[in-house]
Coordinates of C-alpha atoms in Angstrom, one line a residue:
M28 CA -4.3 104.6 26.2
N29 CA -6.7 105.4 23.7
D30 CA -9.6 103.5 22.7
R31 CA -9.8 102.8 19.1
A32 CA -11.1 101.1 16.0
S33 CA -9.2 97.7 14.8
P34 CA -7.4 98.4 11.4
N35 CA -9.0 95.5 10.0
P36 CA -11.9 95.4 7.8
P37 CA -15.0 95.0 10.4
S38 CA -16.6 91.6 10.6
Q39 CA -19.6 93.3 12.0
S40 CA -22.1 93.9 9.0
A41 CA -25.7 92.7 10.7
K42 CA -27.8 94.3 13.0
L43 CA -26.6 93.4 16.8
T44 CA -29.2 92.1 19.0
A45 CA -28.0 89.9 21.7
V46 CA -24.5 90.3 23.7
I47 CA -22.4 87.2 24.5
F48 CA -19.5 87.3 27.6
D49 CA -16.2 86.2 28.0
V50 CA -16.1 85.6 32.0
D51 CA -12.3 85.8 32.8
G52 CA -10.8 89.7 32.3
V53 CA -14.1 90.7 31.0
L54 CA -16.5 90.5 33.9
L55 CA -14.4 89.4 36.8
A56 CA -10.8 89.9 37.8
S57 CA -9.8 86.1 39.2
P58 CA -7.0 84.6 40.2
H59 CA -6.3 82.7 37.0
E60 CA -3.0 83.9 36.0
Q61 CA -1.8 84.1 39.3
A62 CA -2.7 80.4 39.6
W63 CA -1.3 79.3 36.3
R64 CA 1.9 81.2 37.7
E65 CA 2.4 79.7 40.5
A66 CA 1.9 76.2 39.6
L67 CA 4.9 76.8 37.6
E68 CA 7.3 76.3 40.7
G69 CA 9.1 73.2 39.8
F70 CA 8.7 73.6 35.6
A71 CA 9.7 76.8 35.0
D72 CA 10.7 80.0 36.7
P73 CA 7.4 81.4 37.7
G74 CA 8.7 84.9 37.3
R75 CA 8.9 84.5 33.7
F76 CA 4.9 84.0 33.3
T77 CA 4.2 87.6 32.4
T78 CA 1.1 89.2 31.9
A79 CA 1.7 89.6 28.6
L80 CA 2.9 85.6 27.9
Y81 CA -1.0 84.7 29.7
Q82 CA -2.8 87.0 27.4
A83 CA -1.0 86.2 24.2
E84 CA -0.6 82.5 24.9
V85 CA -3.0 81.0 27.4
A86 CA -6.2 83.5 28.1
G87 CA -9.2 81.6 26.6
K88 CA -8.1 78.6 26.3
P89 CA -8.9 75.4 27.7
R90 CA -7.4 74.1 30.7
L91 CA -4.9 71.5 28.8
A92 CA -4.5 73.7 26.0
G93 CA -3.6 76.8 27.9
A94 CA -0.6 74.2 30.3
R95 CA 0.4 73.3 27.3
A96 CA 0.5 76.8 25.4
A97 CA 2.3 77.8 28.6
L98 CA 5.0 74.8 29.0
E99 CA 6.1 75.5 25.4
A100 CA 6.1 78.8 25.2
L101 CA 8.3 78.6 28.5
G102 CA 10.7 76.3 26.4
V103 CA 10.2 73.8 29.5
P104 CA 11.8 70.5 27.9
D105 CA 8.8 67.4 27.2
A106 CA 6.1 69.9 27.8
A107 CA 4.1 67.8 26.0
R108 CA 4.4 64.9 28.8
K109 CA 4.5 67.3 31.8
V110 CA 1.1 69.0 30.9
T111 CA -1.8 67.5 33.0
V112 CA 0.6 67.6 36.2
Y113 CA 0.7 71.2 35.5
A114 CA -2.9 72.0 34.8
A115 CA -3.7 69.8 37.5
R116 CA -1.2 72.0 40.2
K117 CA -3.1 75.7 38.5
Q118 CA -6.5 74.0 38.8
K119 CA -6.2 73.1 42.9
R120 CA -4.5 76.3 43.3
L121 CA -7.2 78.1 41.7
E122 CA -9.6 76.8 44.0
D123 CA -7.9 77.6 46.7
L124 CA -7.4 81.3 45.6
I125 CA -12.0 81.6 44.9
A126 CA -12.4 80.3 48.4
A127 CA -10.1 82.5 49.5
G128 CA -12.0 85.4 48.3
E129 CA -9.6 86.5 45.4
V130 CA -12.8 87.2 43.0
E131 CA -13.9 90.4 42.5
A132 CA -16.2 91.5 39.6
F133 CA -15.1 94.7 37.6
P134 CA -17.3 97.8 38.2
D135 CA -17.5 99.0 34.5
A136 CA -18.6 95.5 33.6
L137 CA -21.9 95.1 35.9
R138 CA -22.8 98.8 34.5
F139 CA -22.8 97.3 30.8
V140 CA -24.3 94.0 31.5
A141 CA -27.3 96.2 33.5
S142 CA -27.4 98.4 30.3
V143 CA -27.3 95.5 27.6
R144 CA -30.1 94.3 29.8
T145 CA -32.5 97.9 29.4
L146 CA -32.4 96.7 26.2
G147 CA -34.0 93.6 26.6
W148 CA -31.8 92.0 24.3
P149 CA -30.5 88.5 25.4
I150 CA -27.4 88.3 26.9
A151 CA -25.1 85.2 27.5
V152 CA -22.1 83.4 29.0
A153 CA -19.5 81.9 27.4
S154 CA -16.4 80.8 28.9
S155 CA -13.8 77.9 28.1
S156 CA -13.0 78.0 32.3
K157 CA -14.9 75.2 34.4
N158 CA -14.5 77.5 37.1
A159 CA -16.6 80.5 35.7
N160 CA -19.8 79.5 36.7
G161 CA -18.6 79.0 40.9
M162 CA -16.5 82.6 40.6
M163 CA -19.4 84.4 39.4
K164 CA -22.4 82.8 42.1
T165 CA -19.3 84.5 44.4
I166 CA -20.5 87.9 42.8
R167 CA -23.6 89.2 44.5
L168 CA -25.4 92.2 43.3
P169 CA -28.0 94.1 45.4
S170 CA -31.0 92.4 44.1
G171 CA -29.4 89.6 46.0
E172 CA -29.3 87.4 42.8
S173 CA -25.6 86.5 41.8
L174 CA -23.8 87.8 38.3
L175 CA -25.0 84.1 37.2
D176 CA -28.2 84.7 37.5
M177 CA -28.4 87.9 34.8
F178 CA -27.6 85.9 32.1
D179 CA -30.4 84.0 29.9
A180 CA -27.8 81.3 28.7
N181 CA -25.3 80.2 29.9
V182 CA -22.5 77.8 28.0
C183 CA -19.5 78.1 30.4
G184 CA -17.6 74.7 31.3
R185 CA -18.9 73.1 28.1
D186 CA -17.0 70.3 26.5
V187 CA -16.5 71.7 23.2
K188 CA -14.3 69.5 20.6
K189 CA -12.7 72.9 19.6
G190 CA -11.6 75.5 22.3
K191 CA -11.0 78.8 21.4
P192 CA -9.7 80.2 18.8
D193 CA -12.3 77.4 17.2
P194 CA -16.0 79.7 17.4
E195 CA -17.9 76.6 18.9
I196 CA -18.3 78.0 22.1
F197 CA -19.8 81.2 21.0
L198 CA -22.1 79.3 18.6
L199 CA -23.5 77.4 21.7
A200 CA -24.1 80.6 23.2
A201 CA -25.9 81.7 20.2
A202 CA -27.9 78.9 19.6
A203 CA -29.2 78.5 23.0
L204 CA -30.2 82.4 22.6
H205 CA -31.7 81.5 19.9
V206 CA -29.9 84.5 17.6
A207 CA -27.9 83.9 14.4
P208 CA -24.4 84.6 14.8
A209 CA -24.2 87.4 12.9
N210 CA -26.6 89.0 14.9
C211 CA -24.3 88.5 18.0
L212 CA -21.8 90.9 19.5
I213 CA -19.3 89.1 21.4
V214 CA -17.1 90.9 24.2
E215 CA -13.9 89.7 24.5
D216 CA -10.1 90.5 26.4
A217 CA -8.1 87.5 24.8
P218 CA -7.1 87.4 21.2
A219 CA -8.0 84.1 21.2
G220 CA -11.4 85.2 22.0
I221 CA -11.7 88.0 19.3
E222 CA -10.6 85.4 16.3
A223 CA -12.9 82.8 17.4
A224 CA -15.2 85.8 17.2
R225 CA -14.5 86.6 14.0
S226 CA -14.2 83.3 12.4
G227 CA -17.9 82.6 13.9
G228 CA -19.1 85.6 11.8
M229 CA -20.3 87.9 15.1
G230 CA -19.2 91.0 16.0
A231 CA -16.3 91.4 18.3
L232 CA -15.4 93.5 21.4
G233 CA -12.0 93.5 22.9
V234 CA -11.4 94.9 26.0
A235 CA -8.3 95.9 26.9
R236 CA -7.4 95.9 30.7
Q237 CA -3.5 94.4 30.6
D238 CA -2.5 97.1 27.7
D239 CA -3.0 94.7 25.6
A240 CA -4.7 96.7 22.7
A241 CA -2.7 95.8 20.1
L242 CA -3.2 92.3 20.3
L243 CA -6.5 92.4 20.4
Q244 CA -6.6 94.5 17.5
A245 CA -4.3 92.3 15.5
A246 CA -6.6 89.6 16.0
G247 CA -9.6 91.4 14.7
A248 CA -11.6 93.1 17.1
D249 CA -14.0 95.4 15.5
L250 CA -13.7 98.2 18.6
V251 CA -11.0 97.7 21.7
V252 CA -11.8 99.8 24.7
T253 CA -10.0 99.9 27.9
S254 CA -13.8 99.9 29.9
L255 CA -16.7 98.9 28.9
D256 CA -18.0 102.7 30.1
A257 CA -16.6 103.8 26.4
I258 CA -19.2 101.7 24.6
A259 CA -22.7 104.3 23.7
I260 CA -25.2 101.6 24.6
D261 CA -27.9 103.6 22.2
A262 CA -25.4 102.7 19.0
L263 CA -25.5 99.2 20.3
T264 CA -29.1 99.3 17.9
G265 CA -27.3 100.4 14.9
V266 CA -25.2 98.2 12.6
R267 CA -21.6 99.8 14.1
L268 CA -20.1 99.8 17.5
R269 CA -19.3 103.5 18.8
Q270 CA -17.6 104.9 21.3
V271 CA -19.0 107.4 24.3
A272 CA -18.3 110.8 22.4
A273 CA -15.3 112.6 24.2

């Protein structure tokens, strides 16, 4: 798949000075999708819970919103009544998978975080998942620190009035960094997160790890890449995102 810019008019017009990262699918290969799928047993055929469905309907959303979206997308009768039980089952399964060590960091993400830090920019993590902090703590770096220790601000798992695609969680992160939203670049792998960045007036970088570049482009990403190694770090200090020359 070729990395490419979005066909939409770019949202990015101000100079970038900070980066805000989503966690699951951007920094970490987590068992979220697996947990959602396996928890479906008794509600619907887990085999129908595809990666495409997860990315389009569930990824990036708060737990209850994701549970409802999944059940409704699968046509489960009386979905609203079953949301709480399904979400609780998913959480229990996820906790078991995390305890079993089923969490890994994407190497390109760790390199990108390190490169942005060399620019002296403030960086934050912003995920609707209440499991994000625990997962990042399991990732140990050569320095002995955890991945979570790398960030200047952390708003993961905050109780917000509206989840993505509302920009509230990203606006909280920008405020925690003391940076104007227009100067922030959001790094996301979910369409809901890209939409949140756009509606918050922020730059939006899509990371298509699931062959879903078209979804991220349709959501309005300024640029979509399959690896964060493709981003020209020296170009971040300008106004426009740019890929590394081929």
